[in-house]
Structure formats: structure tokens, C-alpha cells
Amino acid sequence: MAELAIPASSRSLVLNMGPQHPSTHGVLRLVLELDGETILSAKPDIGYLHTGIEKTCEEKTYHQVITLTDRIDYLCPLTNNLCYVLAVEKLLGLAPPLRAQQTRVLLNELSRIASHLVWLGTHAIDIGAMSVFLYCFREREEILKIFELVSGQRMMTSYFRVGGLALEPPPEFLPRVKHFMGYFPDRLREYESLLTRNPIWKRRTVGVGILTKEDALDFAVTGPTARASGIDYDLRRDEPYSGYENYKFDVPVRTEGDVYARYLVRIEELHQSVRIVNQAAENMPDGPVRAKAPGIVLPDREKMKTEMESLIYHFKIVTEGFRVPPGEVYQAIESPRGEMGYYVVSDGTAHPYRVKVRSPSFSNLHVLPRLAEGRLLSDMIACIGSIDIVLGEIDR
Amino acid sequence: MPDAVALMESEPLAIIDGGCERGEWTFQIEPNQIRPVCEFLKSHRGYRMLSNSTVVDCYPSEPRFEVVYHLLCHDSKQRLRLKCKIGGEQPEISSVSMVWNSADWFEREIFDLFGIRFIGHPDLRRILLPDTWEGHPLRKDYPVTGYR
């Protein structure tokens, strides 16, 4: 925990911003040293949400860990599900069926849209635009309803399983998605017309919180924050997983590296996610949503009631879990905030030996003092919003 | 692998072992060589990002800690994993935070949760737990209570 430093000069003042300040998006404490309104130094202090998920994973079976991954990042639980499940599948050498993969991509992009909507809404309200916040949450509500439709849950979905999906999506799922995709791009353009050329918005964001490309690489900043600084790297395109190589989409890159550039990159990403969702929903293949891997993938509910073998497998997976061959993998995917990675070490038992979550917000927050030092206190609010942190993911 | 060849020519004693498993390259590095190896990989082989760094506790075998570094080269889209085995009563290893700034917080987190000291780290303090916390919870011999 950061110490309350004695001010370097008699003119400076130490201000504790947070952990409950509304613009800190969770429980982040910032120890700021101010000279008037100018920030001389900033020290992020994290750990208020530390839940010990990595330690808990070691006590659970591979199957049970899925529900823990939901709780790491409460704005995109499905992305965490996917990353963990892909890591375990890589350890097992198991490939899920095509239909499951495509549904995963679709839901993953929907949760990227939902997450970016929360970012846009809260970022806008931090800077002072109230109505965008209300609009964004209205749109996000519809996405949460789609999640509820497929998984029965709005937030802690736990919908992906090792080897496929938990359930077959209901027949009204795709029409609902297509309906939402029908009107969402227009709404999005409406938000842009409220902000992009708005002089107040531009005065608060253009040239504020500049992150250079060198700093971004040095601090391992990833995702939209890095792409706004000119790093042309997107894991969906450059290290494809779940069949992302079959979708057509562009990766927006800007070189300015300021708050405004990060805003533009994320807005464009929303448009690209819409494109991916449309492609995935358009030609959804038929077939099973779970791989044929008895002993690892849970059998169908119906079969369990009529076949003895299915009942035994179900009992064994639920009570003692499945064994995973010894080894280690690092699986990285593009979360809404950047490179999310799961490093899973197996010792051959039914429990993971070690799970390390590489959370994008952790590295992205590290660079915050570089963005804000020397600028005004009100710029700090814009900077925090623009790097889109989720404290649950930083502390794990 | 070309990186391995280049590394062998530059730091002949650094690589103890290496191999490719499930499509991922891993080099086992001599612990006291970690800083020159990282400097070489960054400046000559394009590994400009340390994506993360962590530790695996292999308790009770000795040396018990495996420090793991995941490197990424954006140009070749190549990932590389480095591993160092360290042990003893007071486990310590050279810090690489002067090679990549991102290592600063990664190493603080490792120090916090595993109790490994990083020599040359500018500001080695706990990061997630309070300063008064006793022990290092991610060690395998840390006493756990509660429902299993």
C-alpha cells in the first residue's frame, strides 16, 4: 500500500483520490501530489478487491474453475470463460465443434460491445455528458437479456464449457441477436454525433494523457489503449483462436495516443464487433455444441436419464472432475481491454496446479502516472476513463 | 529455433534446456544469467514486450520456485517463455524491471504472493496485500483453511 508521502515542497498537497471516488471505477486509490491543480506525481494503490481467485483455483476441479473466471472481470465474464476454456482445451488437445466455436465468437463480440458500452457511458459521465450514459446502459440491457436467454444469467454466465457450450442456444436466440444488430449501428452513430465533434468533448480529450508507442510497449500496454498509440496488434487477427481468421474485420489504429484517440479506436471497434456478430449470426452451422469426449464433456441431459454409461460419466465429472495431461500452456485472447491470458499448469490430476491470470487492466493501469503527471487534476479523470480499467481484474 | 541459436552464440552458458510443447517455446535459463538474456532478447531479437511474469511453486522439490517470463515479439508474432529455477531459504533473482518497465509491477506481485526478492528492483513493496500481512499466500505450504 502506498505511503502518504511528505510533500516534496511546502507548496504541494497530497490528495487521496478514491478508493470510493466515482471516477475510479471500482476501488482504486490514487495518491496524488498536487501543486495547485497540477499533478506532480501519482501513485496508484490497488488491492482493495483482492479475492485470491488464483489460489482458489488450485482447490477446485477444472470444471469448477469456470465459475470463478466469471468473477474476475464483471463487465465481460464470457471473455474470461473463453480464455480459460481455450487454455484447458489446449492442454487436453481437444477441439470443440464448429457450431460451438461460432457461438463463442458471437457471444464474445456481444460482450465486447456490452463492455465498451459501459466504458463509453462511464467515461462520458466522468467528463460530464449525462445522456450518453443512459443510452449506453439501455443498449447494454438488451445484450444482457440475450445472455440471459442463452445461459439463464445476466452477468455470471459460466456459459462455456471445456469442449463446447453448456447448453444448446434456444431457437429465439439468433433472431433476437439479428434484431438487436438491426438497430444498434444507428444508435451508435447517434452517440458519435453527440460526442465526436462536440467542442467540449474535444477540449477535454484532444492532446490529454498522451501515451507514446515506446511507453506502451515498455509497460506491456495492450488492447485499444495500445492501438491508439500506434501499435498495430490485435490477437484476433495476429494470433487467431476460435476461428477468428474466417471473419472479415478491420483493426482500427491511431497514432496520436491521447484520450481522444482511444475514444475513436473503441468506437470503431464497436462497429467492427457488429460486423463480426453479423457474420457469425448469418451462417451459423448446424450440429452439436459439445465435442465427443466422454469423461471430459458432460453428456446430454436426456441421455443421462436413459443410458447408464452417461449417468456414470456425469457422476464422475461432477464429483471428481476430469484428469488433464501434465504440462503448461499460455493462452492469450483479445479481451475488450487488451491481452487477457491464462497460464495453466497441470500436474496430471483433476485440479489445476497453478492458474495465472494475465489481466490487461493490471499493466494498463501501471502506465497511468505517465499519462497524468504534469497535467491538471481534471485530466486525471479523463485518463482513468480512457484506459478502461476493471478493478476486479486488476486485483483478482 | 533462430532465437535459441542467437542466444547460444551471445550467452553460451545461459540456456540449460529448451523445447517446444503444444506449439509454445520454452527456454530454461540459468538464474544468474536472466538479465543479460532478457537484454539480448529485447535489443537483438525484437521481444519488446514482457507480457507477464509469474511463479510456479513446485513444493516440496528443491529448487522449488520456477520464475516464468512470457515474452512477445510483435514483428514475428512469436511468443517465448523463459524459466528460471530458484530455491533456498531466501529465494532471490535479478530484477528485469530495467529491461521492461512492465516487470516493475509483475515483480512486486510475485514478491507479495510468493516472497521472492528481486535484486535491483527500484521499489519492492507489497502490491495487493496490506503491508502487515504475514506470509505469502500463493506458496503451496501456506496454511489454507475453510471448506474443501
XYZ file of C-alpha atoms in Angstrom:
544
model
C 0.000 0.000 0.000
C 1.339 3.404 -0.965
C 2.582 5.537 1.877
C 1.293 9.002 2.495
C 4.431 10.752 1.336
C 5.536 14.008 2.898
C 5.159 16.722 0.271
C 8.386 17.498 -1.550
C 7.875 21.225 -1.356
C 5.785 23.255 1.033
C 3.558 24.329 -1.862
C 2.436 20.819 -2.761
C -0.508 18.983 -1.301
C -1.103 15.237 -1.018
C -4.583 14.230 -2.039
C -6.071 10.777 -1.711
C -8.373 10.207 -4.651
C -10.515 7.172 -4.011
C -10.925 4.338 -3.140
C -14.549 5.447 -3.353
C -14.267 8.242 -5.882
C -16.904 7.565 -8.572
C -14.481 8.075 -11.428
C -12.114 5.364 -10.174
C -14.486 2.662 -11.469
C -14.328 0.357 -8.507
C -11.928 0.647 -5.637
C -8.790 2.304 -6.866
C -6.906 4.658 -4.605
C -4.679 7.265 -6.177
C -2.196 9.141 -4.040
C -1.751 12.418 -5.849
C 0.756 15.105 -5.105
C -0.627 18.416 -6.282
C 0.736 21.868 -6.830
C -2.432 23.880 -7.115
C -4.350 21.871 -9.676
C -1.281 20.395 -11.370
C -0.409 16.765 -10.676
C 3.229 16.451 -9.631
C 3.120 12.718 -9.019
C 0.510 9.984 -8.961
C 0.743 6.616 -7.250
C -1.960 4.035 -7.938
C -2.743 1.881 -4.919
C -4.541 -1.357 -5.679
C -5.512 -4.492 -3.792
C -8.817 -3.446 -2.233
C -10.673 -6.083 -4.261
C -8.136 -8.891 -3.971
C -10.143 -12.101 -3.711
C -7.435 -14.725 -4.106
C -9.004 -16.339 -7.146
C -5.685 -17.779 -8.346
C -5.275 -19.585 -5.028
C -8.869 -20.797 -5.009
C -8.410 -22.290 -8.492
C -5.847 -24.712 -7.061
C -8.506 -26.194 -4.776
C -11.171 -26.669 -7.456
C -11.558 -29.106 -10.320
C -11.042 -27.845 -13.875
C -14.788 -27.770 -14.318
C -15.451 -25.701 -11.192
C -12.880 -23.036 -12.096
C -15.138 -21.787 -14.929
C -17.478 -20.135 -12.424
C -14.512 -18.406 -10.765
C -13.328 -16.919 -14.054
C -16.682 -15.131 -14.391
C -15.948 -13.152 -11.298
C -12.595 -11.795 -12.447
C -13.963 -9.260 -14.903
C -17.569 -8.372 -14.222
C -18.008 -6.486 -17.485
C -17.114 -9.339 -19.829
C -17.414 -12.676 -17.990
C -17.781 -14.580 -21.251
C -14.349 -13.440 -22.419
C -12.810 -14.835 -19.254
C -14.746 -18.077 -19.697
C -13.467 -18.381 -23.240
C -9.840 -17.725 -22.361
C -9.780 -20.292 -19.561
C -11.682 -22.884 -21.567
C -9.345 -22.449 -24.546
C -6.325 -22.921 -22.279
C -7.687 -26.182 -20.851
C -8.679 -27.364 -24.322
C -5.133 -26.675 -25.488
C -3.810 -28.800 -22.610
C -6.205 -31.611 -23.481
C -5.736 -31.319 -27.255
C -9.498 -31.080 -27.637
C -11.307 -29.143 -30.374
C -14.925 -28.029 -29.866
C -17.386 -28.443 -32.769
C -17.797 -25.678 -35.328
C -21.191 -24.551 -34.062
C -19.843 -24.107 -30.561
C -16.879 -22.109 -31.845
C -19.061 -19.777 -33.859
C -21.476 -19.230 -30.957
C -18.469 -18.449 -28.758
C -17.243 -15.815 -31.209
C -20.719 -14.310 -31.439
C -21.205 -14.088 -27.678
C -17.674 -12.873 -27.182
C -18.199 -9.969 -29.561
C -21.541 -9.186 -27.917
C -19.800 -8.980 -24.568
C -17.143 -6.743 -26.129
C -19.962 -4.433 -27.233
C -21.524 -4.562 -23.759
C -18.189 -3.824 -22.116
C -17.349 -0.958 -24.470
C -20.820 0.484 -23.843
C -20.143 0.619 -20.105
C -16.774 2.214 -20.849
C -18.356 4.823 -23.153
C -21.163 5.597 -20.725
C -18.990 5.948 -17.631
C -16.227 7.764 -19.487
C -18.766 10.244 -20.814
C -20.367 10.778 -17.419
C -16.927 11.317 -15.848
C -16.311 14.101 -18.307
C -19.838 15.432 -17.933
C -22.074 14.017 -20.675
C -25.086 12.570 -18.899
C -27.374 11.317 -21.645
C -24.786 9.075 -23.348
C -24.544 7.163 -20.082
C -28.280 6.470 -20.046
C -28.342 5.484 -23.730
C -25.395 3.100 -23.363
C -26.960 1.298 -20.434
C -30.239 0.987 -22.339
C -28.419 -0.805 -25.173
C -26.371 -2.932 -22.809
C -29.583 -4.094 -21.166
C -30.657 -5.757 -24.408
C -27.329 -7.622 -24.642
C -27.705 -8.813 -21.054
C -31.163 -10.087 -21.949
C -29.620 -12.081 -24.803
C -27.105 -13.547 -22.336
C -29.951 -14.431 -20.024
C -31.738 -16.117 -22.896
C -28.839 -18.463 -23.680
C -27.377 -19.088 -20.248
C -30.061 -18.145 -17.726
C -27.802 -15.499 -16.185
C -27.292 -11.826 -16.857
C -23.786 -11.406 -15.518
C -22.125 -14.525 -14.125
C -22.943 -16.542 -17.206
C -20.487 -19.506 -16.973
C -21.809 -20.494 -20.368
C -18.723 -22.023 -21.997
C -17.521 -25.497 -21.118
C -14.362 -27.406 -21.872
C -15.233 -28.936 -25.265
C -18.122 -26.668 -26.188
C -21.064 -24.869 -24.623
C -23.137 -25.599 -21.544
C -26.465 -25.694 -23.377
C -27.856 -25.606 -26.878
C -28.895 -21.969 -27.545
C -32.712 -21.633 -27.735
C -34.334 -21.107 -31.180
C -35.189 -17.449 -30.473
C -31.501 -16.633 -29.823
C -30.364 -15.811 -33.372
C -33.483 -13.789 -34.368
C -33.045 -11.761 -31.181
C -29.391 -11.060 -31.977
C -30.246 -10.093 -35.566
C -32.990 -7.772 -34.331
C -30.570 -6.041 -31.971
C -27.919 -5.779 -34.672
C -30.550 -4.233 -36.939
C -30.963 -1.064 -34.881
C -27.753 -0.898 -32.864
C -25.453 0.665 -35.542
C -27.878 3.599 -35.904
C -27.903 4.152 -32.156
C -24.124 4.037 -32.157
C -23.942 6.746 -34.807
C -26.268 8.787 -32.623
C -23.783 8.647 -29.709
C -20.991 9.591 -32.066
C -22.936 12.610 -33.245
C -23.258 13.632 -29.584
C -19.550 13.368 -28.831
C -17.102 13.044 -31.720
C -17.307 16.633 -32.980
C -18.539 18.112 -29.717
C -16.225 21.044 -28.863
C -16.430 20.476 -25.091
C -15.622 16.791 -25.513
C -12.679 17.627 -27.774
C -11.311 20.267 -25.416
C -11.328 17.711 -22.612
C -9.760 14.859 -24.597
C -7.576 16.020 -27.524
C -3.913 16.115 -26.522
C -4.692 14.892 -22.998
C -2.913 11.903 -21.449
C -0.541 11.149 -24.296
C 0.934 7.650 -24.298
C 3.864 7.137 -26.640
C 4.363 3.910 -28.572
C 7.634 3.224 -26.731
C 5.971 3.614 -23.333
C 3.096 1.395 -24.404
C 5.478 -1.414 -25.363
C 7.657 -0.913 -22.321
C 4.727 -1.068 -19.884
C 3.111 -4.001 -21.768
C 0.015 -1.949 -22.527
C -2.328 -3.868 -24.828
C -5.704 -3.606 -26.484
C -7.418 -0.404 -27.649
C -5.162 1.679 -25.379
C -2.084 0.386 -27.225
C -3.721 0.589 -30.653
C -4.481 4.265 -30.072
C -0.729 4.743 -29.626
C 0.144 3.152 -32.944
C 0.748 -0.492 -32.003
C -0.955 -2.373 -34.810
C -1.545 -5.640 -32.972
C -4.803 -7.446 -32.363
C -4.761 -11.017 -31.095
C -7.949 -11.801 -33.016
C -6.129 -11.091 -36.277
C -2.500 -11.839 -35.383
C -2.844 -14.938 -33.211
C -6.322 -16.167 -34.168
C -8.294 -18.501 -31.918
C -11.832 -19.931 -32.161
C -11.792 -19.456 -35.946
C -11.387 -15.650 -35.925
C -9.335 -15.990 -39.128
C -12.589 -16.712 -41.013
C -14.192 -13.347 -40.225
C -13.709 -10.090 -42.078
C -12.996 -7.136 -39.822
C -10.574 -4.224 -39.601
C -8.323 -3.303 -36.711
C -8.545 0.440 -36.019
C -5.196 2.053 -35.231
C -4.425 5.689 -34.379
C -1.070 7.295 -33.723
C -1.952 10.279 -31.513
C -2.064 8.242 -28.291
C -4.290 10.730 -26.459
C -7.649 10.265 -24.737
C -9.481 11.262 -27.917
C -7.609 8.657 -30.000
C -8.523 5.950 -27.508
C -12.136 7.071 -27.738
C -12.065 6.891 -31.553
C -10.416 3.447 -31.550
C -13.027 1.965 -29.203
C -15.929 3.498 -31.131
C -14.568 1.969 -34.339
C -14.121 -1.360 -32.539
C -17.816 -1.304 -31.689
C -18.600 -1.025 -35.421
C -16.195 -3.882 -36.197
C -17.741 -6.082 -33.498
C -21.130 -5.512 -35.109
C -19.640 -6.758 -38.379
C -18.293 -9.924 -36.720
C -21.564 -10.635 -34.909
C -23.475 -10.258 -38.183
C -21.130 -12.650 -39.978
C -21.362 -15.216 -37.174
C -25.156 -14.979 -36.957
C -25.583 -15.069 -40.746
C -24.130 -18.503 -41.434
C -24.425 -20.429 -38.209
C -23.748 -24.115 -38.953
C -25.893 -26.949 -37.646
C -24.574 -29.683 -35.451
C -23.730 -30.433 -31.840
C -22.455 -27.800 -29.419
C -20.328 -30.213 -27.423
C -17.339 -32.307 -28.510
C -17.482 -36.099 -28.325
C -15.144 -36.639 -25.407
C -16.725 -38.902 -22.790
C -15.283 -38.343 -19.364
C -14.430 -34.703 -20.104
C -17.581 -33.210 -21.601
C -20.833 -33.666 -19.694
C -23.309 -35.954 -21.514
C -26.687 -34.724 -22.744
C -29.255 -34.288 -20.046
C -31.731 -36.558 -21.859
C -29.207 -39.359 -22.374
C -28.297 -39.206 -18.726
C -31.823 -40.296 -17.837
C -31.846 -43.317 -20.165
C -28.254 -44.553 -20.506
C -26.274 -45.998 -17.619
C -22.919 -45.013 -19.113
C -23.910 -41.356 -19.485
C -25.064 -41.335 -15.887
C -21.718 -42.741 -14.720
C -19.727 -40.180 -16.732
C -21.904 -37.370 -15.415
C -21.388 -38.539 -11.836
C -17.644 -38.900 -12.291
C -17.140 -35.473 -13.907
C -19.213 -33.700 -11.284
C -17.752 -35.444 -8.238
C -14.083 -35.908 -9.078
C -13.546 -33.930 -12.292
C -11.503 -34.970 -15.276
C -7.764 -35.501 -15.462
C -5.656 -33.289 -17.673
C -2.274 -34.452 -19.040
C 0.687 -32.765 -17.324
C 2.121 -29.693 -18.973
C 1.648 -25.958 -19.212
C 0.014 -23.587 -21.663
C -0.338 -19.858 -22.029
C -3.460 -18.883 -23.928
C -3.946 -15.226 -24.777
C -7.088 -13.702 -26.260
C -8.196 -10.190 -27.101
C -10.464 -9.020 -24.310
C -12.189 -5.613 -24.556
C -9.314 -4.198 -22.524
C -6.390 -5.959 -24.193
C -4.419 -9.145 -23.942
C -6.061 -11.458 -21.453
C -4.011 -14.554 -20.831
C -4.421 -17.701 -18.794
C -1.270 -19.584 -17.865
C -2.430 -23.005 -16.681
C -0.030 -25.583 -15.255
C -1.244 -29.153 -14.899
C 0.395 -31.909 -12.861
C -1.833 -34.637 -14.283
C -4.540 -34.532 -11.601
C -8.108 -33.234 -11.779
C -7.131 -29.899 -10.175
C -5.085 -27.188 -11.897
C -1.665 -26.951 -10.249
C -1.367 -23.242 -10.932
C -3.566 -20.740 -12.743
C -2.118 -17.327 -13.504
C -4.399 -14.711 -14.957
C -2.649 -12.106 -17.067
C -5.143 -9.306 -16.808
C -4.877 -6.431 -19.285
C -6.034 -3.744 -16.832
C -3.135 -4.505 -14.467
C -0.498 -3.446 -16.994
C -2.645 -0.694 -18.446
C -3.121 0.913 -15.028
C 0.628 0.801 -14.396
C 1.128 3.440 -17.082
C -1.426 5.872 -15.567
C 1.132 8.070 -13.737
C 2.942 8.599 -17.060
C -0.297 9.860 -18.612
C -1.329 12.240 -15.860
C 1.837 13.674 -14.347
C 2.271 17.329 -15.188
C -1.360 17.760 -16.164
C -4.413 19.081 -14.333
C -6.420 17.129 -11.803
C -9.457 17.121 -14.094
C -7.338 15.465 -16.797
C -6.750 12.591 -14.394
C -10.474 11.774 -14.574
C -10.308 11.677 -18.374
C -7.190 9.491 -18.271
C -8.680 6.910 -15.893
C -11.776 6.638 -18.047
C -9.807 6.334 -21.253
C -7.766 3.301 -20.210
C -10.974 1.436 -19.265
C -9.881 -0.387 -16.120
C -11.834 -3.007 -14.231
C -10.619 -3.340 -10.679
C -11.861 -6.902 -10.250
C -9.474 -7.891 -12.980
C -6.544 -5.946 -11.586
C -6.771 -7.443 -8.103
C -8.140 -10.897 -8.973
C 14.579 -22.028 -33.383
C 16.582 -18.965 -34.539
C 16.238 -17.186 -31.180
C 17.861 -20.134 -29.443
C 20.774 -20.166 -31.908
C 21.322 -16.429 -31.499
C 21.092 -16.702 -27.718
C 23.592 -19.588 -27.638
C 26.071 -17.511 -29.632
C 25.647 -14.461 -27.436
C 25.306 -16.043 -23.986
C 26.724 -19.558 -24.373
C 26.047 -20.642 -20.788
C 22.558 -19.196 -20.426
C 20.276 -21.900 -21.844
C 20.099 -25.053 -19.756
C 17.245 -26.654 -21.647
C 14.653 -25.767 -24.235
C 11.882 -27.234 -26.243
C 8.566 -26.800 -27.970
C 5.440 -28.252 -26.401
C 1.891 -27.702 -27.693
C 3.283 -25.087 -30.058
C 4.888 -22.999 -27.297
C 8.635 -22.483 -26.964
C 10.210 -22.649 -23.524
C 13.835 -21.952 -22.579
C 15.201 -22.907 -19.200
C 17.642 -20.151 -18.253
C 20.494 -20.142 -15.748
C 19.076 -17.835 -12.973
C 22.112 -15.535 -12.703
C 22.035 -15.017 -16.491
C 18.426 -13.814 -16.672
C 19.158 -10.107 -17.016
C 21.692 -10.356 -19.907
C 19.407 -12.870 -21.622
C 16.426 -10.510 -21.386
C 18.507 -7.546 -22.548
C 19.724 -9.556 -25.518
C 16.263 -10.804 -26.476
C 14.828 -7.303 -26.249
C 17.501 -5.429 -28.153
C 18.538 -8.023 -30.740
C 15.565 -10.344 -31.212
C 12.663 -7.895 -31.072
C 10.983 -9.145 -27.877
C 9.888 -5.650 -26.941
C 7.051 -6.641 -24.606
C 7.128 -8.679 -21.414
C 3.558 -9.832 -21.484
C 3.618 -11.219 -17.958
C 5.775 -12.807 -15.360
C 4.796 -15.240 -12.648
C 5.996 -18.092 -10.452
C 5.123 -21.759 -10.103
C 5.815 -23.243 -6.673
C 6.992 -26.871 -7.045
C 6.968 -27.544 -3.292
C 8.426 -29.784 -1.800
C 11.045 -30.371 -4.506
C 14.157 -28.186 -4.395
C 14.815 -25.709 -6.049
C 11.144 -25.101 -5.503
C 10.340 -21.876 -7.400
C 10.120 -21.554 -11.149
C 10.058 -17.913 -12.267
C 8.259 -17.736 -15.609
C 8.502 -14.901 -18.139
C 6.244 -14.633 -21.174
C 7.762 -12.544 -23.959
C 6.129 -11.316 -27.127
C 7.723 -10.147 -30.352
C 5.209 -8.066 -32.295
C 7.068 -8.255 -35.618
C 7.359 -12.038 -35.873
C 4.194 -12.668 -33.778
C 6.305 -15.063 -31.754
C 5.856 -15.812 -28.074
C 8.626 -17.158 -25.904
C 8.617 -18.481 -22.372
C 11.679 -18.231 -20.151
C 12.004 -20.158 -16.919
C 14.427 -19.881 -14.038
C 14.586 -22.326 -11.159
C 15.472 -20.796 -7.825
C 15.288 -22.032 -4.272
C 16.818 -21.732 -0.845
C 15.689 -20.066 2.366
C 15.748 -16.557 0.896
C 14.884 -17.013 -2.775
C 16.134 -14.170 -4.931
C 16.783 -13.381 -8.574
C 17.860 -10.368 -10.608
C 15.114 -7.918 -11.446
C 14.395 -7.287 -15.128
C 12.437 -4.091 -14.461
C 15.215 -2.028 -16.081
C 14.754 -4.051 -19.280
C 10.973 -3.743 -19.420
C 9.135 -1.279 -17.165
C 6.171 -3.654 -17.031
C 8.250 -6.043 -14.906
C 8.064 -3.483 -12.068
C 4.529 -4.408 -11.024
C 4.798 -8.064 -12.040
C 7.773 -8.477 -9.718
C 6.032 -6.627 -6.903
C 3.116 -9.011 -7.265
C 5.447 -12.029 -7.157
C 7.212 -10.610 -4.110
C 3.843 -10.073 -2.472
C 2.363 -13.502 -3.154
C 5.473 -15.739 -3.256
C 8.059 -13.869 -1.201
C 10.803 -13.849 -3.828
C 13.186 -10.890 -3.668
C 14.230 -9.184 -6.877
C 17.748 -7.740 -6.739
C 17.886 -4.273 -8.235
C 14.137 -3.642 -8.144
C 13.553 0.084 -7.549
C 10.562 -0.183 -5.211
C 9.955 -3.696 -3.885
C 6.814 -3.421 -1.749
C 3.652 -5.449 -1.397
C 1.100 -4.509 -4.030
C -2.109 -6.486 -3.472
C -1.963 -7.299 0.238
C -1.582 -4.936 3.190
C 1.957 -4.277 4.429
C 1.158 -6.049 7.680
C 0.149 -9.325 6.017
C 2.087 -12.348 7.254
C 3.361 -14.925 4.793
C 2.991 -15.315 1.077
C -0.377 -16.874 0.186
C 0.362 -18.405 -3.215
C 3.078 -20.654 -1.771
C 1.962 -24.265 -1.654
C 2.847 -24.582 2.053
C 0.779 -21.536 3.071
C -1.827 -22.792 5.546
C -5.281 -22.826 3.952
C -8.430 -23.158 5.989
C -12.071 -23.449 5.132
C -14.227 -25.737 3.060
C -12.549 -28.062 0.560
